Short mmCIF file of C-alpha atoms and ligand atoms in Angstrom, two decimals:
data_model
loop_
_atom_site.label_atom_id
_atom_site.label_comp_id
_atom_site.label_asym_id
_atom_site.label_seq_id
_atom_site.Cartn_x
_atom_site.Cartn_y
_atom_site.Cartn_z
CA UNK A 1 -41.83 -17.22 -45.08
CA UNK A 2 -43.99 -20.31 -44.64
CA UNK A 3 -47.04 -18.38 -46.28
CA UNK A 4 -44.74 -17.51 -49.30
CA UNK A 5 -43.21 -21.00 -49.44
CA UNK A 6 -39.87 -19.46 -48.76
CA UNK A 7 -37.29 -21.73 -46.98
CA UNK A 8 -34.31 -19.57 -47.11
CA UNK A 9 -34.11 -15.73 -47.50
CA UNK A 10 -31.13 -13.58 -48.38
CA UNK A 11 -31.62 -9.97 -46.98
CA UNK A 12 -29.36 -7.40 -48.63
CA UNK A 13 -31.33 -4.20 -48.34
CA UNK A 14 -29.94 -2.19 -45.42
CA UNK A 15 -33.16 -1.11 -43.87
CA UNK A 16 -34.39 -4.54 -43.90
CA UNK A 17 -31.28 -5.85 -42.35
CA UNK A 18 -31.70 -3.27 -39.69
CA UNK A 19 -35.44 -4.02 -39.31
CA UNK A 20 -34.83 -7.74 -38.78
CA UNK A 21 -31.52 -7.72 -36.75
CA UNK A 22 -30.88 -4.39 -35.30
CA UNK A 23 -27.55 -4.07 -37.13
CA UNK A 24 -26.80 -0.48 -38.36
CA UNK A 25 -23.61 -1.18 -40.14
CA UNK A 26 -23.35 -0.27 -43.86
CA UNK A 27 -21.96 -3.58 -44.85
CA UNK A 28 -23.68 -6.90 -43.89
CA UNK A 29 -26.42 -9.08 -45.13
CA UNK A 30 -28.61 -11.78 -43.50
CA UNK A 31 -29.62 -15.35 -44.22
CA UNK A 32 -32.85 -16.38 -42.66
CA UNK A 33 -34.10 -20.00 -42.89
CA UNK A 34 -37.00 -21.60 -41.00
CA UNK A 35 -34.31 -22.93 -38.52
CA UNK A 36 -31.60 -20.34 -38.55
CA UNK A 37 -30.81 -16.71 -38.74
CA UNK A 38 -27.23 -15.51 -39.58
CA UNK A 39 -25.71 -12.05 -40.08
CA UNK A 40 -22.57 -11.86 -42.34
CA UNK A 41 -20.42 -8.93 -42.07
CA UNK A 42 -16.75 -8.12 -42.37
CA UNK A 43 -13.93 -7.21 -39.97
CA UNK A 44 -14.80 -3.60 -39.58
CA UNK A 45 -18.20 -4.31 -38.11
CA UNK A 46 -17.78 -7.48 -36.06
CA UNK A 47 -17.60 -5.74 -32.73
CA UNK A 48 -20.63 -3.51 -33.44
CA UNK A 49 -22.60 -6.40 -34.73
CA UNK A 50 -21.80 -8.26 -31.47
CA UNK A 51 -23.11 -5.30 -29.45
CA UNK A 52 -26.11 -4.72 -31.62
CA UNK A 53 -27.50 -8.18 -32.57
CA UNK A 54 -28.64 -10.78 -30.38
CA UNK A 55 -31.08 -13.00 -32.44
CA UNK A 56 -28.51 -13.77 -35.30
CA UNK A 57 -25.46 -15.82 -35.40
CA UNK A 58 -22.61 -13.52 -36.53
CA UNK A 59 -20.30 -14.80 -39.36
CA UNK A 60 -17.26 -12.95 -40.66
CA UNK A 61 -17.03 -12.61 -44.43
CA UNK A 62 -14.44 -10.86 -46.74
CA UNK A 63 -16.85 -8.25 -48.21
CA UNK A 64 -20.51 -7.51 -48.93
CA UNK A 65 -20.64 -9.87 -51.92
CA UNK A 66 -18.83 -12.84 -50.26
CA UNK A 67 -21.70 -15.29 -50.56
CA UNK A 68 -19.58 -18.36 -50.16
CA UNK A 69 -20.69 -18.91 -46.62
CA UNK A 70 -24.33 -18.52 -47.54
CA UNK A 71 -24.10 -21.18 -50.26
CA UNK A 72 -22.26 -23.42 -47.94
CA UNK A 73 -24.91 -23.04 -45.28
CA UNK A 74 -27.56 -23.90 -47.81
CA UNK A 75 -25.83 -26.97 -48.87
CA UNK A 76 -25.34 -28.19 -45.25
CA UNK A 77 -29.05 -27.57 -44.50
CA UNK A 78 -30.08 -29.37 -47.72
CA UNK A 79 -31.82 -26.45 -49.15
CA UNK A 80 -32.01 -25.84 -52.90
CA UNK A 81 -33.84 -22.66 -53.17
CA UNK A 82 -32.93 -19.13 -52.02
CA UNK A 83 -35.22 -16.03 -52.04
CA UNK A 84 -33.50 -12.70 -52.86
CA UNK A 85 -34.87 -9.01 -52.78
CA UNK A 86 -35.24 -8.48 -56.43
CA UNK A 87 -35.43 -4.70 -56.16
CA UNK A 88 -32.24 -4.46 -54.07
CA UNK A 89 -29.90 -6.83 -55.84
CA UNK A 90 -27.53 -5.62 -58.58
CA UNK A 91 -26.62 -7.62 -61.64
CA UNK A 92 -23.06 -8.09 -60.26
CA UNK A 93 -24.44 -9.46 -56.96
CA UNK A 94 -26.72 -11.72 -58.83
CA UNK A 95 -23.87 -13.12 -61.03
CA UNK A 96 -21.53 -13.61 -57.94
CA UNK A 97 -24.39 -15.45 -56.23
CA UNK A 98 -25.18 -17.74 -59.29
CA UNK A 99 -21.51 -18.57 -59.71
CA UNK A 100 -21.12 -19.40 -56.05
CA UNK A 101 -24.16 -21.64 -56.09
CA UNK A 102 -24.83 -23.12 -59.54
CA UNK A 103 -27.22 -25.61 -58.12
CA UNK A 104 -29.39 -23.29 -56.15
CA UNK A 105 -32.64 -21.98 -57.63
CA UNK A 106 -33.09 -18.20 -56.90
CA UNK A 107 -36.59 -16.91 -56.06
CA UNK A 108 -37.16 -13.21 -56.56
CA UNK A 109 -39.22 -11.57 -54.03
CA UNK A 110 -40.69 -8.12 -54.43
CA UNK A 111 -41.67 -5.85 -51.22
CA UNK A 112 -41.78 -9.03 -49.02
CA UNK A 113 -40.28 -7.31 -45.86
CA UNK A 114 -41.40 -3.95 -47.01
CA UNK A 115 -45.10 -5.05 -46.66
CA UNK A 116 -44.33 -6.29 -43.11
CA UNK A 117 -42.62 -3.05 -42.35
CA UNK A 118 -45.43 -0.88 -43.46
CA UNK A 119 -47.40 -1.84 -40.30
CA UNK A 120 -45.64 -0.36 -37.39
CA UNK A 121 -45.26 -1.43 -33.78
CA UNK A 122 -46.03 1.08 -30.96
CA UNK A 123 -42.29 1.49 -30.23
CA UNK A 124 -41.57 2.38 -33.90
CA UNK A 125 -44.38 4.91 -33.91
CA UNK A 126 -42.74 6.56 -30.86
CA UNK A 127 -39.48 6.88 -32.68
CA UNK A 128 -41.16 8.41 -35.68
CA UNK A 129 -43.10 10.78 -33.47
CA UNK A 130 -39.88 11.93 -31.88
CA UNK A 131 -38.32 12.45 -35.25
CA UNK A 132 -41.34 14.53 -36.17
CA UNK A 133 -41.02 16.39 -32.92
CA UNK A 134 -37.45 17.30 -33.73
CA UNK A 135 -38.44 18.70 -37.08
CA UNK A 136 -41.20 20.64 -35.56
CA UNK A 137 -38.88 22.22 -32.95
CA UNK A 138 -36.20 22.94 -35.46
CA UNK A 139 -38.86 24.66 -37.70
CA UNK A 140 -40.00 26.81 -34.84
CA UNK A 141 -36.58 28.03 -34.34
CA UNK A 142 -36.08 28.71 -37.88
CA UNK A 143 -39.21 30.91 -38.24
CA UNK A 144 -37.59 34.20 -36.82
CA UNK A 145 -34.69 33.82 -39.07
CA UNK A 146 -36.79 33.96 -42.20
CA UNK A 147 -36.48 37.35 -43.66
CA UNK A 148 -36.23 38.68 -47.09
CA UNK A 149 -32.69 38.34 -48.40
CA UNK A 150 -32.05 34.89 -46.98
CA UNK A 151 -30.99 32.43 -49.49
CA UNK A 152 -32.51 28.96 -50.06
CA UNK A 153 -29.17 27.37 -49.01
CA UNK A 154 -29.11 29.38 -45.86
CA UNK A 155 -32.62 28.28 -44.95
CA UNK A 156 -31.49 24.54 -45.47
CA UNK A 157 -28.30 25.10 -43.56
CA UNK A 158 -30.04 26.81 -40.43
CA UNK A 159 -32.63 23.92 -40.52
CA UNK A 160 -29.97 21.19 -40.76
CA UNK A 161 -27.86 22.74 -37.95
CA UNK A 162 -30.87 23.01 -35.66
CA UNK A 163 -32.10 19.48 -36.52
CA UNK A 164 -28.61 17.88 -35.62
CA UNK A 165 -28.41 19.88 -32.36
CA UNK A 166 -31.89 18.63 -31.29
CA UNK A 167 -30.76 14.98 -32.02
CA UNK A 168 -31.47 14.05 -35.58
CA UNK A 169 -28.96 11.39 -36.44
CA UNK A 170 -28.76 12.42 -40.06
CA UNK A 171 -30.68 13.99 -42.74
CA UNK A 172 -33.39 11.60 -44.05
CA UNK A 173 -33.08 13.25 -47.61
CA UNK A 174 -31.69 16.27 -49.45
CA UNK A 175 -33.97 19.13 -48.15
CA UNK A 176 -36.08 21.06 -50.63
CA UNK A 177 -36.06 24.73 -50.39
CA UNK A 178 -37.74 26.20 -53.50
CA UNK A 179 -38.63 29.91 -53.71
CA UNK A 180 -40.38 32.04 -56.23
CA UNK A 181 -41.12 30.38 -59.54
CA UNK A 182 -38.92 27.50 -58.37
CA UNK A 183 -41.54 26.58 -55.77
CA UNK A 184 -43.45 25.12 -58.90
CA UNK A 185 -40.62 22.42 -58.80
CA UNK A 186 -41.99 19.68 -56.39
CA UNK A 187 -38.34 18.52 -55.81
CA UNK A 188 -36.34 21.79 -56.22
CA UNK A 189 -33.40 21.32 -53.80
CA UNK A 190 -32.11 24.36 -52.10
CA UNK A 191 -29.87 26.57 -54.28
CA UNK A 192 -28.20 30.09 -54.10
CA UNK A 193 -31.42 31.91 -54.90
CA UNK A 194 -32.38 34.74 -52.60
CA UNK A 195 -35.89 34.87 -51.19
CA UNK A 196 -37.77 38.08 -51.55
CA UNK A 197 -40.85 39.33 -49.98
CA UNK A 198 -44.26 38.13 -51.48
CA UNK A 199 -42.70 34.95 -53.04
CA UNK A 200 -43.98 31.45 -52.29
CA UNK A 201 -41.37 29.33 -50.58
CA UNK A 202 -41.72 25.53 -50.14
CA UNK A 203 -39.46 23.74 -47.58
CA UNK A 204 -39.58 19.94 -47.33
CA UNK A 205 -37.47 18.39 -44.68
CA UNK A 206 -37.29 15.90 -41.75
CA UNK A 207 -35.35 14.27 -39.07
CA UNK A 208 -34.09 10.67 -38.21
CA UNK A 209 -34.39 9.46 -34.64
CA UNK A 210 -33.62 5.78 -33.64
CA UNK A 211 -33.10 5.01 -37.31
CA UNK A 212 -36.65 6.30 -38.15
CA UNK A 213 -37.38 9.20 -40.35
CA UNK A 214 -39.94 12.04 -40.37
CA UNK A 215 -41.15 14.07 -43.32
CA UNK A 216 -42.95 17.36 -43.45
CA UNK A 217 -43.45 20.39 -45.79
CA UNK A 218 -44.45 23.92 -45.18
CA UNK A 219 -45.07 26.59 -47.85
CA UNK A 220 -45.07 30.25 -46.72
CA UNK A 221 -44.78 33.81 -48.10
CA UNK A 222 -42.70 36.51 -46.38
CA UNK A 223 -44.95 39.44 -46.06
CA UNK A 224 -48.45 39.82 -47.48
CA UNK A 225 -49.63 36.99 -49.86
CA UNK A 226 -51.36 37.79 -53.25
CA UNK A 227 -55.05 36.77 -53.50
CA UNK A 228 -53.93 33.88 -55.78
CA UNK A 229 -51.40 32.72 -53.45
CA UNK A 230 -54.01 32.72 -50.71
CA UNK A 231 -56.51 30.95 -52.90
CA UNK A 232 -54.20 28.11 -54.02
CA UNK A 233 -52.89 27.71 -50.37
CA UNK A 234 -56.34 27.48 -48.88
CA UNK A 235 -57.38 24.83 -51.54
CA UNK A 236 -54.22 22.73 -50.68
CA UNK A 237 -54.88 22.99 -46.97
CA UNK A 238 -58.63 22.18 -47.40
CA UNK A 239 -57.66 19.15 -49.44
CA UNK A 240 -55.33 18.06 -46.67
CA UNK A 241 -58.03 18.56 -43.94
CA UNK A 242 -60.43 16.58 -46.08
CA UNK A 243 -57.84 13.66 -46.35
CA UNK A 244 -57.42 13.86 -42.52
CA UNK A 245 -61.24 13.28 -42.00
CA UNK A 246 -61.72 10.74 -44.60
CA UNK A 247 -58.95 8.19 -44.55
CA UNK A 248 -59.77 4.97 -42.76
CA UNK A 249 -58.48 1.46 -42.63
CA UNK A 250 -59.61 -0.82 -45.32
CA UNK A 251 -59.29 1.83 -48.12
CA UNK A 252 -56.84 1.52 -50.85
CA UNK A 253 -54.02 4.16 -51.42
CA UNK A 254 -55.42 4.82 -54.95
CA UNK A 255 -58.96 5.49 -53.69
CA UNK A 256 -57.94 8.03 -51.12
CA UNK A 257 -55.54 9.71 -53.62
CA UNK A 258 -58.55 9.87 -56.07
CA UNK A 259 -60.79 11.66 -53.66
CA UNK A 260 -58.27 14.51 -53.34
CA UNK A 261 -57.66 14.70 -57.04
CA UNK A 262 -61.42 14.89 -57.62
CA UNK A 263 -61.49 17.75 -55.15
CA UNK A 264 -58.87 19.61 -57.11
CA UNK A 265 -60.62 18.86 -60.34
CA UNK A 266 -63.72 20.78 -59.01
CA UNK A 267 -61.50 23.89 -59.10
CA UNK A 268 -59.72 23.01 -62.27
CA UNK A 269 -56.33 22.23 -60.56
CA UNK A 270 -56.10 18.47 -60.79
CA UNK A 271 -53.49 18.75 -63.66
CA UNK A 272 -51.33 20.73 -61.42
CA UNK A 273 -51.21 18.10 -58.58
CA UNK A 274 -48.35 15.91 -60.38
CA UNK A 275 -47.45 13.53 -57.63
CA UNK A 276 -49.15 11.07 -55.15
CA UNK A 277 -50.99 12.22 -52.11
CA UNK A 278 -48.53 10.46 -49.77
CA UNK A 279 -46.29 7.60 -48.85
CA UNK A 280 -45.22 5.54 -45.96
CA UNK A 281 -42.46 6.59 -43.70
CA UNK A 282 -40.30 4.62 -41.33
CA UNK A 283 -36.78 3.41 -41.56
CA UNK A 284 -36.95 4.82 -45.09
CA UNK A 285 -38.45 8.13 -45.95
CA UNK A 286 -40.36 6.65 -48.87
CA UNK A 287 -41.85 3.26 -48.15
CA UNK A 288 -45.12 1.44 -48.28
CA UNK A 289 -47.96 2.30 -48.39
CA UNK A 290 -48.25 4.21 -51.59
CA UNK A 291 -51.08 6.82 -51.65
CA UNK A 292 -51.12 7.50 -55.30
CA UNK A 293 -53.13 6.45 -58.44
CA UNK A 294 -50.86 3.39 -58.37
CA UNK A 295 -51.29 2.58 -54.73
CA UNK A 296 -52.81 -0.98 -54.55
CA UNK A 297 -52.04 -1.54 -50.78
CA UNK A 298 -54.94 -1.49 -48.43
CA UNK A 299 -54.42 0.99 -45.55
CA UNK A 300 -54.24 -0.76 -42.24
CA UNK A 301 -54.20 0.45 -38.69
CA UNK A 302 -50.66 1.19 -37.40
CA UNK A 303 -49.47 2.40 -40.76
CA UNK A 304 -47.49 5.61 -40.80
CA UNK A 305 -47.69 7.77 -43.81
CA UNK A 306 -47.56 11.42 -45.15
CA UNK A 307 -50.40 13.38 -46.53
CA UNK A 308 -48.84 15.92 -48.86
CA UNK A 309 -51.29 17.41 -51.48
CA UNK A 310 -49.75 20.15 -53.76
CA UNK A 311 -50.45 22.40 -56.60
CA UNK A 312 -47.55 23.45 -58.88
CA UNK A 313 -48.08 26.12 -61.58
CA UNK A 314 -45.19 26.58 -64.04
CA UNK A 315 -43.75 30.14 -64.13
CA UNK A 316 -45.79 31.09 -61.16
CA UNK A 317 -45.15 28.88 -58.22
CA UNK A 318 -46.36 26.04 -55.99
CA UNK A 319 -47.88 25.08 -52.76
CA UNK A 320 -47.43 21.85 -50.79
CA UNK A 321 -48.36 20.94 -47.17
CA UNK A 322 -47.10 17.70 -45.85
CA UNK A 323 -47.88 16.18 -42.48
CA UNK A 324 -47.26 12.75 -41.06
CA UNK A 325 -50.00 10.66 -39.70
CA UNK A 326 -50.67 7.38 -37.98
CA UNK A 327 -53.71 5.34 -38.88
CA UNK A 328 -55.39 4.48 -35.60
CA UNK A 329 -58.68 2.70 -34.97
CA UNK A 330 -60.40 5.94 -34.17
CA UNK A 331 -58.99 7.57 -37.28
CA UNK A 332 -55.88 9.50 -38.18
CA UNK A 333 -53.50 10.87 -35.50
CA UNK A 334 -51.33 13.72 -36.87
CA UNK A 335 -47.86 13.64 -35.83
CA UNK A 336 -46.59 16.94 -37.26
CA UNK A 337 -47.58 19.69 -34.86
CA UNK A 338 -46.22 22.75 -36.65
CA UNK A 339 -48.92 25.41 -37.65
CA UNK A 340 -49.82 25.67 -41.20
CA UNK A 341 -49.54 29.52 -41.85
CA UNK A 342 -49.02 31.07 -45.27
CA UNK A 343 -48.05 34.58 -44.21
CA UNK A 344 -44.76 34.76 -42.22
CA UNK A 345 -42.69 37.78 -41.16
ZN1 ZN B 401 -41.41 15.52 -47.78
ZN1 ZN B 402 -43.08 13.11 -48.42
#
């Protein structure tokens, strides 16, 4: 905060509230000044906050936009400026805050805590690795159930059930199960479609453990794949292997993404790779760093992110393979353990 010349910070984004304070309730916000740290929450969460939070003074408020205590605190401390998380603040919240504190200047911050969160501590990596492990185990149990005639929804359901049983606290996102021509949709959520032999199927899923997410994708064909399916699959897998070997601390997200894009270009498939190479994963399933043409952050040791090249061909199908990695001094450590096998069943 001193670096950014911030004397008082209002934290409203839930993953950031959790990161700083340990509070998991769905209603609560933080005020952090250079001297004080306060957690504001309502009646429903007072006991929970008392159990989870030790470094913050807990203050009862009426609701999640009751900022009167915050402005009172600022006045008492003689502070005239308050930093807010601009990406996580609604117009309504902004207006309420402005009305409660007409004399206070608001300083918008973008990605302030997100940049800090991008570099993990060992304990955080352990939780992410456990979430990745739960997903691997659930996937392993799903494999024998994958037979022609199963629907996309059934695949999602069987996975969700097994993830929960193995300790996933919730679903990190709506799972993608996209089969046949639908596999060309990078974000095709599971539907009623029945999966047949010889079709590409993309399954993108994860677990949550200790509040931390995992994210992985496997693409497969039930039965014998066609030559083209094999060719595209191997291209994507080789691109991912190349990324595993090449990525090192000090590179920018955009640089790393460009290398994989150029590799696809050699084979004429760069136009079919319509999303970024990867993204940070932690308390949120999509966080910093961004590995895409827009990724300006420099990759640092102890960052955790996905590597997920994909090729999507309209009216034909798509292939994506996604694994989670940690950037270590010696290179990338892959957290996802599931085999990458095209042909199943
Ligand atoms: Zn994913
Ligand atoms: Zn992902």
